Coordinates of C-alpha atoms and ligand atoms in Angstrom, one line a residue:
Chain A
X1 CA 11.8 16.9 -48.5
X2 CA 10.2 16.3 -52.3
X3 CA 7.3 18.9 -53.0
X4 CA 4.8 16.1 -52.8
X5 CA 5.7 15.6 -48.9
X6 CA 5.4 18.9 -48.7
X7 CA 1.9 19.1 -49.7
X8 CA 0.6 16.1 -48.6
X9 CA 1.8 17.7 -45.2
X10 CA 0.0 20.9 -45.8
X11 CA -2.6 19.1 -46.7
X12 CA -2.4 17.0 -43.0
X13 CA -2.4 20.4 -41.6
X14 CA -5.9 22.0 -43.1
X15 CA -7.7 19.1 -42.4
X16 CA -6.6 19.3 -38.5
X17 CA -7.7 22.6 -38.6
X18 CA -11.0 22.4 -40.2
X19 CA -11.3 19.4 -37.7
X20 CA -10.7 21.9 -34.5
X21 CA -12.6 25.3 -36.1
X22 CA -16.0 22.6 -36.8
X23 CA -15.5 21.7 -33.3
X24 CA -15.4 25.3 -31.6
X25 CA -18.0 26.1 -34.1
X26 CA -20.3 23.6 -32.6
X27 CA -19.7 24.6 -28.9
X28 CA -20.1 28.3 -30.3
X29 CA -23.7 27.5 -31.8
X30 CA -25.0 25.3 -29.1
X31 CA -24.8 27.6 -26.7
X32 CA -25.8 30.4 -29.1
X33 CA -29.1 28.8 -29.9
X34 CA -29.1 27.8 -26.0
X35 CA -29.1 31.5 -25.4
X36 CA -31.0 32.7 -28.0
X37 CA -34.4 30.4 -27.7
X38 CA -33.8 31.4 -23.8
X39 CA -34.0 35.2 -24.8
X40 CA -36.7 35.0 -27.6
X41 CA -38.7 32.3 -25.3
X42 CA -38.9 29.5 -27.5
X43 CA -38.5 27.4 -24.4
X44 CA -38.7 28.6 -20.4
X45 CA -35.7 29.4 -19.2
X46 CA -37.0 28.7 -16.0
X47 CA -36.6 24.7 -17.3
X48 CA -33.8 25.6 -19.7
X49 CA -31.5 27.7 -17.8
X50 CA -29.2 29.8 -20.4
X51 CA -25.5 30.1 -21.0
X52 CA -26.0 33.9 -19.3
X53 CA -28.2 32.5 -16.6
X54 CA -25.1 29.9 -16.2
X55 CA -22.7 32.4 -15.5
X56 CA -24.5 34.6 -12.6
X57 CA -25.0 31.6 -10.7
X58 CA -21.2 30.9 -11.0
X59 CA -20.5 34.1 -10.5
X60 CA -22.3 34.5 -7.6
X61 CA -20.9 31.3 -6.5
X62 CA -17.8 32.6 -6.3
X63 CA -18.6 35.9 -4.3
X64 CA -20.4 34.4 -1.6
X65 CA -17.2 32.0 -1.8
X66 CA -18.9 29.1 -1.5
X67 CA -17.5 27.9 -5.4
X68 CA -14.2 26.8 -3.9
X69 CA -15.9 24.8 -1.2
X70 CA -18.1 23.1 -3.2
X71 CA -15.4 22.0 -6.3
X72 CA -12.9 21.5 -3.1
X73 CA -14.6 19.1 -1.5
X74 CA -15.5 16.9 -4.6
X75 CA -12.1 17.1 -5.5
X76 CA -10.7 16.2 -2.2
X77 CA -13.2 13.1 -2.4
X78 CA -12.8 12.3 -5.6
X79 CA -8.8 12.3 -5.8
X80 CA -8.6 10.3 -2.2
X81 CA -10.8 7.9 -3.5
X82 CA -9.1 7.5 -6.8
X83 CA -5.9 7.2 -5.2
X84 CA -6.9 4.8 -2.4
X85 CA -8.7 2.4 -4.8
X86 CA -5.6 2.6 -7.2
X87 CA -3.0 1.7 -4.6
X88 CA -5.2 -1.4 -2.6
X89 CA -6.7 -2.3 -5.5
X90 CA -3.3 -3.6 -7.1
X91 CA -2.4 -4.4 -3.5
X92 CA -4.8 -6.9 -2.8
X93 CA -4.0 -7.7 -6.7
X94 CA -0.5 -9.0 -5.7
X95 CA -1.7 -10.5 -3.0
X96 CA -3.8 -12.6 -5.3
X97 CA -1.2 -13.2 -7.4
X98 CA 1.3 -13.9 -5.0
X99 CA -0.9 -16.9 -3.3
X100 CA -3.2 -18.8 -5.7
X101 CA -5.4 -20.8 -3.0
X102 CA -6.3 -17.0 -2.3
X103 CA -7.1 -16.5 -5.5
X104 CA -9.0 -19.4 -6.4
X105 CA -11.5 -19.3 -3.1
X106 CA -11.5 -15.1 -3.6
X107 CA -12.8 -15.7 -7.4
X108 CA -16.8 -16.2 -6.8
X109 CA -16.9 -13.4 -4.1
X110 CA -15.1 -10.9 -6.5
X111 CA -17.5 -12.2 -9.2
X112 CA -20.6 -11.3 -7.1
X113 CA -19.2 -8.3 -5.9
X114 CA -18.1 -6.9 -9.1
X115 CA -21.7 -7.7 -10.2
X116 CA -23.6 -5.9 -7.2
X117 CA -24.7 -2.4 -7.9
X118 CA -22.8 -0.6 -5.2
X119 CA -25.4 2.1 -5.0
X120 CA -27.3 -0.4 -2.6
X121 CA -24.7 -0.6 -0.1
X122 CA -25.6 2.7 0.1
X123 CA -27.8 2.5 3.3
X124 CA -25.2 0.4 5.2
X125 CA -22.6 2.4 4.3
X126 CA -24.0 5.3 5.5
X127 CA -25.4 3.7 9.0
X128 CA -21.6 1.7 9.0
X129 CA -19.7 4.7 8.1
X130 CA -21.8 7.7 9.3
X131 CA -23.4 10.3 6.8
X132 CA -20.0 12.3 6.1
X133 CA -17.1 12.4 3.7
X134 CA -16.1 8.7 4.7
X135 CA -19.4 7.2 3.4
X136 CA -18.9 9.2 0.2
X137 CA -15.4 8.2 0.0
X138 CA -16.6 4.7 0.5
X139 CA -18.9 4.3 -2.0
X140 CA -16.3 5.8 -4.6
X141 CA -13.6 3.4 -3.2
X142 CA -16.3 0.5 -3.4
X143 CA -16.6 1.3 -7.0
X144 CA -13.2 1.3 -8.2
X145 CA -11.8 -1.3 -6.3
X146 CA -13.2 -4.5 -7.0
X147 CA -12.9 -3.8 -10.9
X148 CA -9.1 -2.7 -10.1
X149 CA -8.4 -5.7 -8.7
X150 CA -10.2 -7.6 -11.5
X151 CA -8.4 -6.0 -14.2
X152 CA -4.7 -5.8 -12.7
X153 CA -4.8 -9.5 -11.6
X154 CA -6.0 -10.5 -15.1
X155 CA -2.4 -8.5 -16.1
X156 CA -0.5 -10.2 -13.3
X157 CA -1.5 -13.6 -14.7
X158 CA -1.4 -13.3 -18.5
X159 CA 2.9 -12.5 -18.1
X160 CA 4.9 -14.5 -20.5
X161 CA 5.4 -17.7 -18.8
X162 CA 8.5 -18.3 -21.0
X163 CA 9.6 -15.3 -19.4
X164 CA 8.9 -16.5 -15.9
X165 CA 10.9 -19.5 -16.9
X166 CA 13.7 -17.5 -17.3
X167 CA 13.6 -16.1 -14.2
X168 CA 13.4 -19.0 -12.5
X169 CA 16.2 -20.7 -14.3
X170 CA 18.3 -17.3 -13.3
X171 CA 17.4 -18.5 -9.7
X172 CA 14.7 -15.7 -9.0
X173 CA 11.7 -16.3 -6.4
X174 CA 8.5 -15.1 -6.3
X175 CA 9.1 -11.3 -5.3
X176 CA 12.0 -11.2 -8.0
X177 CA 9.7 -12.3 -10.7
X178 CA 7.5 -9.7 -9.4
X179 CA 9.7 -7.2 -9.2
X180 CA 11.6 -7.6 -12.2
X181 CA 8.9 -8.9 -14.4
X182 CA 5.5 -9.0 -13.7
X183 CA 5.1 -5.3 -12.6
X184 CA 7.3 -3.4 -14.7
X185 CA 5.5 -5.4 -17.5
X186 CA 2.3 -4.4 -16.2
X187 CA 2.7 -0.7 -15.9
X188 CA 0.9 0.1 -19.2
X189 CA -2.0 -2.2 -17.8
X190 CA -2.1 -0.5 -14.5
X191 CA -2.1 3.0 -16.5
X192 CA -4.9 1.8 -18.0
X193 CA -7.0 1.3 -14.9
X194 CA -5.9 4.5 -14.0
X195 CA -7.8 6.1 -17.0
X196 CA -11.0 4.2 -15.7
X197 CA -10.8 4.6 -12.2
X198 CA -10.3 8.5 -13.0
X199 CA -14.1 8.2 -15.1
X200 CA -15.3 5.6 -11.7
X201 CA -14.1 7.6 -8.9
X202 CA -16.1 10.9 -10.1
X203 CA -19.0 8.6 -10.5
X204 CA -18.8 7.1 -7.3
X205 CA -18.1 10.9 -5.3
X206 CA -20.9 12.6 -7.1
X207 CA -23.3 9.6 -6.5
X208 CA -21.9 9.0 -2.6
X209 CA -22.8 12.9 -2.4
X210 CA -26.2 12.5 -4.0
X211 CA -26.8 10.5 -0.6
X212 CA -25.4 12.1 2.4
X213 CA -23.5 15.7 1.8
X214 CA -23.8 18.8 3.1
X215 CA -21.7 20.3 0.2
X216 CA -20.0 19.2 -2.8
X217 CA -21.3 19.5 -6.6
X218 CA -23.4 16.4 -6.2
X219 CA -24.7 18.2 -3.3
X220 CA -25.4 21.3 -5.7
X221 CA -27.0 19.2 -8.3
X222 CA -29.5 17.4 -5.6
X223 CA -30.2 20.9 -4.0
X224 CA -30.3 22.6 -7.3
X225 CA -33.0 20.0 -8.5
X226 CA -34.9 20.2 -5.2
X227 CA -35.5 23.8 -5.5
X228 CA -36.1 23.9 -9.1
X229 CA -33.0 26.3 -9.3
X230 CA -31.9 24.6 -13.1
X231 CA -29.3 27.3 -13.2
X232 CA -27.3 26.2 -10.7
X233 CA -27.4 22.4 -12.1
X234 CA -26.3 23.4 -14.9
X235 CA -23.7 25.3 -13.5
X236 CA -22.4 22.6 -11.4
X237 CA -22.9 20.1 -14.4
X238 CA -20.3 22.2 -17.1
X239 CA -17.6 22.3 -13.6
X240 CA -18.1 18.9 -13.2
X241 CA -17.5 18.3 -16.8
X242 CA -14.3 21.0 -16.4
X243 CA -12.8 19.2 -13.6
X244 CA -13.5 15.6 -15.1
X245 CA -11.6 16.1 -18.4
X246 CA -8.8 18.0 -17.1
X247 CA -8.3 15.0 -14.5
X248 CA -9.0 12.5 -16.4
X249 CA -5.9 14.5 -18.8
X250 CA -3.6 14.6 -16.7
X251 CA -3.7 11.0 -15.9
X252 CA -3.7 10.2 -19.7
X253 CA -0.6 12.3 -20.3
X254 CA 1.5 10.8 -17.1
X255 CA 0.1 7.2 -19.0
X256 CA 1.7 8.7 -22.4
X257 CA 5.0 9.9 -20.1
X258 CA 5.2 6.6 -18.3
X259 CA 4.5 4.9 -21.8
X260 CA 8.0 6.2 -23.5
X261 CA 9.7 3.7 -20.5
X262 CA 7.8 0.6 -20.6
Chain B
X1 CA 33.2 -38.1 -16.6
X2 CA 30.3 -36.6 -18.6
X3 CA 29.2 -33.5 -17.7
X4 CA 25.4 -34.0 -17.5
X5 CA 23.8 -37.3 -17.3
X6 CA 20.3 -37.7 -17.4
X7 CA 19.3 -41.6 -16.5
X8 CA 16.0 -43.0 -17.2
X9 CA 14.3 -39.6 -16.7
X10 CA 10.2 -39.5 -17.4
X11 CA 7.8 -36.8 -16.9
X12 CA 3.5 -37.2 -17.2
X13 CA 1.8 -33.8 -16.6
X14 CA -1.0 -34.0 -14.6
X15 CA -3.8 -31.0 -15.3
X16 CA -7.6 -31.7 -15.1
X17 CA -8.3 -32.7 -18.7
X18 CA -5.8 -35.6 -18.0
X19 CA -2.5 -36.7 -17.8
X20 CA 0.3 -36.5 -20.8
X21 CA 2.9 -38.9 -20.7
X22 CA 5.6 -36.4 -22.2
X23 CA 9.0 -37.6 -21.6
X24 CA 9.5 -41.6 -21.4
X25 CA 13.0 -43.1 -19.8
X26 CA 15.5 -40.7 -21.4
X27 CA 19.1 -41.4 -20.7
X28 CA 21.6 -39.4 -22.3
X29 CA 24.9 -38.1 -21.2
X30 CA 26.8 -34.5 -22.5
X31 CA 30.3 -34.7 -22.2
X32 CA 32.2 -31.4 -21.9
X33 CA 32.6 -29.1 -24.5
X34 CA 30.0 -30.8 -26.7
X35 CA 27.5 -29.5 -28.8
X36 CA 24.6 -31.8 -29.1
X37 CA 21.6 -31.0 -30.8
X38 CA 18.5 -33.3 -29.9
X39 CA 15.8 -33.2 -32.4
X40 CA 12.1 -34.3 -32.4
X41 CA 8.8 -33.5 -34.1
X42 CA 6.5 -30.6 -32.7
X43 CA 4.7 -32.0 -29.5
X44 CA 7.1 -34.6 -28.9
X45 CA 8.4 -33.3 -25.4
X46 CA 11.6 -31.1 -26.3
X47 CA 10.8 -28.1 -24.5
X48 CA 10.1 -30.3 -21.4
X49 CA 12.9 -32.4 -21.9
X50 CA 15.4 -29.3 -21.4
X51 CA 13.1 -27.6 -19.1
X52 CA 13.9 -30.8 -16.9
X53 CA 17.6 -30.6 -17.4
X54 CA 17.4 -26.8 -16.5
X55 CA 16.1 -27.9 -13.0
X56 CA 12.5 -25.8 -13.5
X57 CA 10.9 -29.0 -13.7
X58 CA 11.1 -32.5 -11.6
X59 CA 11.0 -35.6 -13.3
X60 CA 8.1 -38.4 -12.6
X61 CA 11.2 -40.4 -12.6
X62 CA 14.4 -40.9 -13.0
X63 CA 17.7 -38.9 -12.6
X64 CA 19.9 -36.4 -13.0
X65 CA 23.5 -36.5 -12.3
X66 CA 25.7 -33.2 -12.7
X67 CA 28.7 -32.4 -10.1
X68 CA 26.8 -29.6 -8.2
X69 CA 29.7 -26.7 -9.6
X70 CA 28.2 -26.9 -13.1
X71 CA 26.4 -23.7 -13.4
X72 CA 23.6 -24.4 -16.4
X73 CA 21.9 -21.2 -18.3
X74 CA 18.4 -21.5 -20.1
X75 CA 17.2 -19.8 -22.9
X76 CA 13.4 -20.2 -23.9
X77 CA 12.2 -20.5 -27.1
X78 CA 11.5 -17.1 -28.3
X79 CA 14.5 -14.3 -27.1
X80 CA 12.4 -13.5 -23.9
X81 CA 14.5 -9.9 -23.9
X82 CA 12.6 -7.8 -21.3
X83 CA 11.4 -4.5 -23.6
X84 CA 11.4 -2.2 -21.2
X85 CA 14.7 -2.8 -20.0
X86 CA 18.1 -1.7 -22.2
X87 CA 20.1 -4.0 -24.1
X88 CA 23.0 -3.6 -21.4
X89 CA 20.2 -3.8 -18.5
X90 CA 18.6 -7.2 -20.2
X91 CA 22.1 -8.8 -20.1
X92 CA 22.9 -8.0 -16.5
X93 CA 19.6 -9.5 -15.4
X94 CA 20.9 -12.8 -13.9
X95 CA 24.2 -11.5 -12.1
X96 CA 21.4 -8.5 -11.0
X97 CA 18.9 -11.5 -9.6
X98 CA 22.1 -13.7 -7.9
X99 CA 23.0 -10.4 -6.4
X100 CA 26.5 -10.9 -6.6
X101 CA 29.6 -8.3 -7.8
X102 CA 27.3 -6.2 -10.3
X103 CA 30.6 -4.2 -11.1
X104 CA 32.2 -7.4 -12.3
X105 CA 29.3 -8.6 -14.2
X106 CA 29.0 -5.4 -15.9
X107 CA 32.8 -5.3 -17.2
X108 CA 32.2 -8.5 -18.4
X109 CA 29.2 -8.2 -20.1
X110 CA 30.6 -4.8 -21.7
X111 CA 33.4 -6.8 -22.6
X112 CA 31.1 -9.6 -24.2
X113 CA 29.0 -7.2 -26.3
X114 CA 31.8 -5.2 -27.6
X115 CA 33.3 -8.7 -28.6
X116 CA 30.8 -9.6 -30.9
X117 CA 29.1 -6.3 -32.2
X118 CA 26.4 -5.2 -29.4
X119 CA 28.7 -2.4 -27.6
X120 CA 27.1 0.5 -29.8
X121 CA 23.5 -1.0 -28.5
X122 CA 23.6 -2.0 -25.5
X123 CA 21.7 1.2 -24.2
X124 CA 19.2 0.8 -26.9
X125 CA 16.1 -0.9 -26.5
X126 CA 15.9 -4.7 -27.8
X127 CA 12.5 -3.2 -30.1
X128 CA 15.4 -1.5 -32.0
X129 CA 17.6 -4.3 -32.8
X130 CA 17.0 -6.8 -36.0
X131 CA 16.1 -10.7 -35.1
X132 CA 19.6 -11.6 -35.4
X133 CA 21.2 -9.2 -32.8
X134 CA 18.4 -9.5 -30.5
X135 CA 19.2 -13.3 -30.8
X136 CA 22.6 -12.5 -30.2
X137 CA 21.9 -10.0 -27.1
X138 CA 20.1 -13.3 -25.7
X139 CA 22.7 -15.6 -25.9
X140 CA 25.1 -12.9 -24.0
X141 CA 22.2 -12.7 -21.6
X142 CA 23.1 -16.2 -21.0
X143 CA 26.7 -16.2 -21.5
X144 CA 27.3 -13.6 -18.5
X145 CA 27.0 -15.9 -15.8
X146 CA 29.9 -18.2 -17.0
X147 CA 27.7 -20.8 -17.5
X148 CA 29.5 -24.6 -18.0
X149 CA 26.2 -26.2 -19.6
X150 CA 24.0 -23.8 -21.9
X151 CA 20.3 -24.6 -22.9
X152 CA 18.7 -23.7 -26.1
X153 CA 15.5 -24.1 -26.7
X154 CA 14.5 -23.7 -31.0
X155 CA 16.7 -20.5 -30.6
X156 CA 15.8 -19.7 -34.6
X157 CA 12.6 -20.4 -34.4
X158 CA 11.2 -17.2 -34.7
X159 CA 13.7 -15.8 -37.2
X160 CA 12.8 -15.8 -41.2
X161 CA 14.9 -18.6 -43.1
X162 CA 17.6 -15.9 -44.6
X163 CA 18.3 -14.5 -40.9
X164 CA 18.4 -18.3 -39.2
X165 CA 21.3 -19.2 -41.8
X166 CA 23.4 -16.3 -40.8
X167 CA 22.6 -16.2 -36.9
X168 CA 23.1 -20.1 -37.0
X169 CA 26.6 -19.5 -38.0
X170 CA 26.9 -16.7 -35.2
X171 CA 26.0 -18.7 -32.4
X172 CA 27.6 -21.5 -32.8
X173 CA 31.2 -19.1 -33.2
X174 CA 30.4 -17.5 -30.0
X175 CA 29.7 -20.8 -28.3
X176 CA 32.6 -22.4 -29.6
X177 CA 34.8 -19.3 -29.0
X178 CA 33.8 -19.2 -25.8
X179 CA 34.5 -22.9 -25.1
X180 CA 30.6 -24.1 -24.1
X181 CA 29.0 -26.9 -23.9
X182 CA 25.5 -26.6 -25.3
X183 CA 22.3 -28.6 -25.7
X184 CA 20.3 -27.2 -28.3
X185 CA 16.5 -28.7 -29.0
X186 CA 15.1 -28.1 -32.7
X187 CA 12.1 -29.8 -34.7
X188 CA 14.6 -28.8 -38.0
X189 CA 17.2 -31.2 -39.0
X190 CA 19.1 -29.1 -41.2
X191 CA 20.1 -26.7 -38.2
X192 CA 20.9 -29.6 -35.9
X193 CA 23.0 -31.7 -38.6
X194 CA 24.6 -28.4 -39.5
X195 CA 25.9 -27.2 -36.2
X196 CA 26.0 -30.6 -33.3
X197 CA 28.4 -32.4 -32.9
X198 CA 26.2 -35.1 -32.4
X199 CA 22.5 -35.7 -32.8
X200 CA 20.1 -37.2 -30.5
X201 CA 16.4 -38.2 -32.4
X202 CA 13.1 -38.3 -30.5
X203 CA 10.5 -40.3 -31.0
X204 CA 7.0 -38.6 -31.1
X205 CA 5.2 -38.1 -27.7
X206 CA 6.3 -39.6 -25.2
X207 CA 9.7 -38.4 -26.1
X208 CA 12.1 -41.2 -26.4
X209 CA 15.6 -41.7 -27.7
X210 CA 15.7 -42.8 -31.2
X211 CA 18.8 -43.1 -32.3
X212 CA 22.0 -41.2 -32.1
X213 CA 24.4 -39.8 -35.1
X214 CA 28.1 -38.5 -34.6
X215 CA 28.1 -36.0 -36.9
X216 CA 31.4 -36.6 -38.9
X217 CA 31.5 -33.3 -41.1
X218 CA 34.5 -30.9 -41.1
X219 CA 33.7 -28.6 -37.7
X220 CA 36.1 -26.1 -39.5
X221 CA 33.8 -25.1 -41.3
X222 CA 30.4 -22.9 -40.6
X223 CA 27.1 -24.6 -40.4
X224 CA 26.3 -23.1 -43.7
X225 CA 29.4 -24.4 -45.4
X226 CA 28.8 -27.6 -43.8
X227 CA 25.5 -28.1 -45.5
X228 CA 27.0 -28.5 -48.4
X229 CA 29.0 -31.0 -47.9
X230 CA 28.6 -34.5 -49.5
X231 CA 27.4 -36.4 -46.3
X232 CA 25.5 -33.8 -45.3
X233 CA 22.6 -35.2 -47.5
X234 CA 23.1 -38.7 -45.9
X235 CA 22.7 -37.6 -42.4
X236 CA 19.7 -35.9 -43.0
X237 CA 18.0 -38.8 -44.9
X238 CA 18.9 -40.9 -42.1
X239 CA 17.2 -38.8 -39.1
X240 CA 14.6 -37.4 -41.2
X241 CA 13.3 -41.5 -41.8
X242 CA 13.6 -42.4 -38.0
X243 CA 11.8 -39.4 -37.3
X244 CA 8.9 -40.7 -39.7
X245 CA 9.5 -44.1 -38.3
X246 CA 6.6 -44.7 -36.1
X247 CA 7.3 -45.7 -32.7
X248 CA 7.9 -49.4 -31.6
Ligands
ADP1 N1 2.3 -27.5 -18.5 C1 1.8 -28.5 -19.3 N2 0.7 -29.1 -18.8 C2 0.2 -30.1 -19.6 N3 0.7 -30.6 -20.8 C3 1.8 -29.9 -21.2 C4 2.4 -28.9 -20.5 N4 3.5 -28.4 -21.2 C5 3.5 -29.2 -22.3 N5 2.5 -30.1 -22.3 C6 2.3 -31.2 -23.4 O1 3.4 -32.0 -23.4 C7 3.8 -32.3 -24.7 C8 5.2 -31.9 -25.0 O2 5.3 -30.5 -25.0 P1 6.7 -29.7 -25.3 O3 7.7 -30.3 -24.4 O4 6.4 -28.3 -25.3 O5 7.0 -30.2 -26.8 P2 7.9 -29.6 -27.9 O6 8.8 -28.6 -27.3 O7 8.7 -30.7 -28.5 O8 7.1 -29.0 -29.0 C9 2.8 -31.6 -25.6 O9 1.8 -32.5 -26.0 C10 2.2 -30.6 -24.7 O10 0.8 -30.3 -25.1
MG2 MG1 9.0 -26.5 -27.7

């Protein structure tokens, strides 16, 4: 390695760092100044909550046990829904694919639906699907789905067709071509969705909970609001922020994993 | 007998904006072993043409006539190798689609890549190969299932001029090593004067026979050498005017 590498390689390094320390630096004086103008009442903590406020209400969160509960059930919600969107949404996707009179009458209904704001199904979902877990999980599924289905077709059908030619010169049928080209050459696509319908199915659990739950962190925020308690929304609001990223992580280092293969 | 015989063959695609009359009474015959190269301006139906002999598409009209035994291998323009899949993996795809005796298909196929310079690749993936090999890699994708008939379609088209010259010479060894008979579409008369045995001109679109040259240059030799041969020159004046010809 020539000395210049070298330093241009050190040089790589600083910059990272002064990159990361800037960035802890800024969490470090946000909530300092959050704390500090709650202590020297520059602003009511009473409307501004404060970092140390923040804690207790976590804390005593987690001693009455309720904490676990309440990220449990959002969880449970949120990775059902995410999971059940992913796997019919590309479902009904092949299906699609696989039979293009279905496709072409589906189009305009997909269109409309993918244009509706799903937060006003959310009366008929809860007199359909009862004022539980299942209406939240609906409204998250409702969500994802139709934009999953959207977005893996569009995959499906934008596959070499020179490749497909091949296929079909080898002797393949449909589910061959699918199998051997159209999914496998799809798997970065369908990661992709995956890193949106992680961001879509916490929207759609914490705004189905907004309407019908009994717990939950959407059920915390709503109560918290209600009863002008801004400590606990703010609570709830850095877990959900916790929980969001470190999903929404993991899903982008399986995409990275899965990336290495296809 | 010749091996494939295509008789009076036309094709119109039909697609809302109208209809394109792309292939017009084509008859041609390949005889065995033969290496014919059919040339034709861009547009003018090629791709169809061998797309039709390949059996994806039917004919408006016309016909085909090939004893039912010949087995026929297509390769699209562009290498089409499948980059998530290994070298070794892309070759076995059509004995892995027929579902036959994978075991046999993989000893042959080893025995095909080690034969002309894959063997040390063919667990690599084809984004790590240069445009020659992966060219290479394509046509033993296609040579695997003992095809009779084998379809090319511009195979050097996507290559830089230096790389075509050399891969040229390549393919046409392997194919005459391993006694094929091949059909090979190209808009460039150089490559098809070079390698054919014979040469079948197109009109523009629709795609008609023009005219037909038996290419009388030492086979001996590579494409490359042949080039620069004396008649060489004359051939390509000749096509390269009925190609500018317009149509009757
Ligand atoms: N699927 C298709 N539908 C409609 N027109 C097509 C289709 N494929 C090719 N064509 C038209 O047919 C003509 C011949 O195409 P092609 O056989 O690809 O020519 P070449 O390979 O000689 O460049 C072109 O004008 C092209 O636009
Ligand atoms: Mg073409």
């Amino acid at each position: 390695m020539s000395e210049e590498h070298k330093h241009y390689l050190k040089k790589q390094k600083i910059r990272k760092l002064v990159v990361r320390i800037t960035q802890i630096g800024i969490l470090i004086l946000f909530f300092g100044l959050w704390e500090l103008s709650a202590y020297l009442e520059w602003a009511d903590p009473f409307i501004t909550s404060s970092p140390s406020r923040v804690i207790k209400s976590i804390a005593s969160l987690y001693t009455s046990g309720d904490l676990f509960v309440h990220i449990g059930a959002t969880l449970w919600e949120t990775v059902v829904s995410f999971l059940l969107s992913t796997v019919l949404g590309t479902a009904i996707a092949v299906a699609l694919w696989w039979n293009r009179f279905l496709c072409e009458v589906t189009e305009p209904y997909l269109i409309v639906l993918n244009s509706l704001p799903k937060i006003a199904l959310g009366p008929l979902i809860i007199i359909w699907v009862g004022a539980g877990k299942g209406a939240i999980i609906t409204m998250a599924l409702l969500i994802c789905l139709i934009i999953t289905v959207i977005s893996a077709l569009q995959g499906f059908q934008s596959v070499d067709r020179d490749k497909i030619d091949l296929l079909r010169s080898m002797g393949a049928g449909k589910g061959k071509i699918f199998l051997k080209l159209v999914l496998p050459a799809n798997i970065p696509n369908i990661l992709a969705i995956l890193k949106i319908n992680v961001g879509l199915s916490w929207v759609g659990t914490i705004m189905g909970e907004y309407l019908v739950s009994r717990e939950g962190l959407g059920y915390l925020l709503v109560y918290g609001g209600q009863v002008f308690r801004l400590d606990l929304v703010m609570a709830s609001t850095l877990i959900l922020c916790v929980l969001a990223t470190a999903m929404y992580l993991a899903v982008a280092l399986s995409e990275k994993l899965a990336r290495k293969f296809f | 007998m010749a091996l494939v015989e295509l008789r009076n063959i036309s094709l119109t695609y039909h697609s809302r904006d109208g209809e394109t009359e792309a292939i017009k009474d084509v008859s041609l015959s390949i005889e065995d072993k033969e290496f014919v190269a059919i040339v034709g301006p861009s547009g003018s139906g090629k791709t169809t043409l061998l797309k039709i002999m390949a059996g994806l598409i039917a004919p408006s009209g016309g016909e085909i006539v090939k004893a039912e035994s010949t087995r026929v291998a297509y390769m699209p323009q562009r290498d089409g190798l499948f980059e998530w899949r290994s070298v070794m993996k892309n070759v076995l795809l059509a004995p892995e689609i027929a579902g036959g005796d994978i075991k046999k298909a993989r000893a042959y196929a080893e025995e095909l890549l080690e034969k002309y310079g894959l063997k040390e690749f063919s667990s690599k993936r084809p984004s790590e190969l240069s445009g020659g090999m992966r060219q290479r890699a394509a046509l033993i994708r296609t040579l695997v299932t003992k095809p009779k008939l084998m379809l090319l379609d511009e195979p050097f088209s996507a290559l830089d001029f230096q790389t075509r010259l050399y891969v040229c010479d390549d393919v046409l060894r392997i194919i005459k090593a391993e006694e094929k008979t091949a059909v090979l579409v190209t808009h460039d008369i150089n490559e098809a004067v070079s390698m054919a045995d014979r040469v079948i001109v197109l009109t523009a679109r629709p795609a008609g026979v023009k005219s037909e040259y038996t290419i009388g240059l030492d086979k001996s030799l590579p494409p490359l050498k042949r080039r620069e041969l004396k008649n060489f020159s004359v051939y390509f004046k000749n096509i390269w005017m009925d190609m500018e010809a317009p149509n009757e």
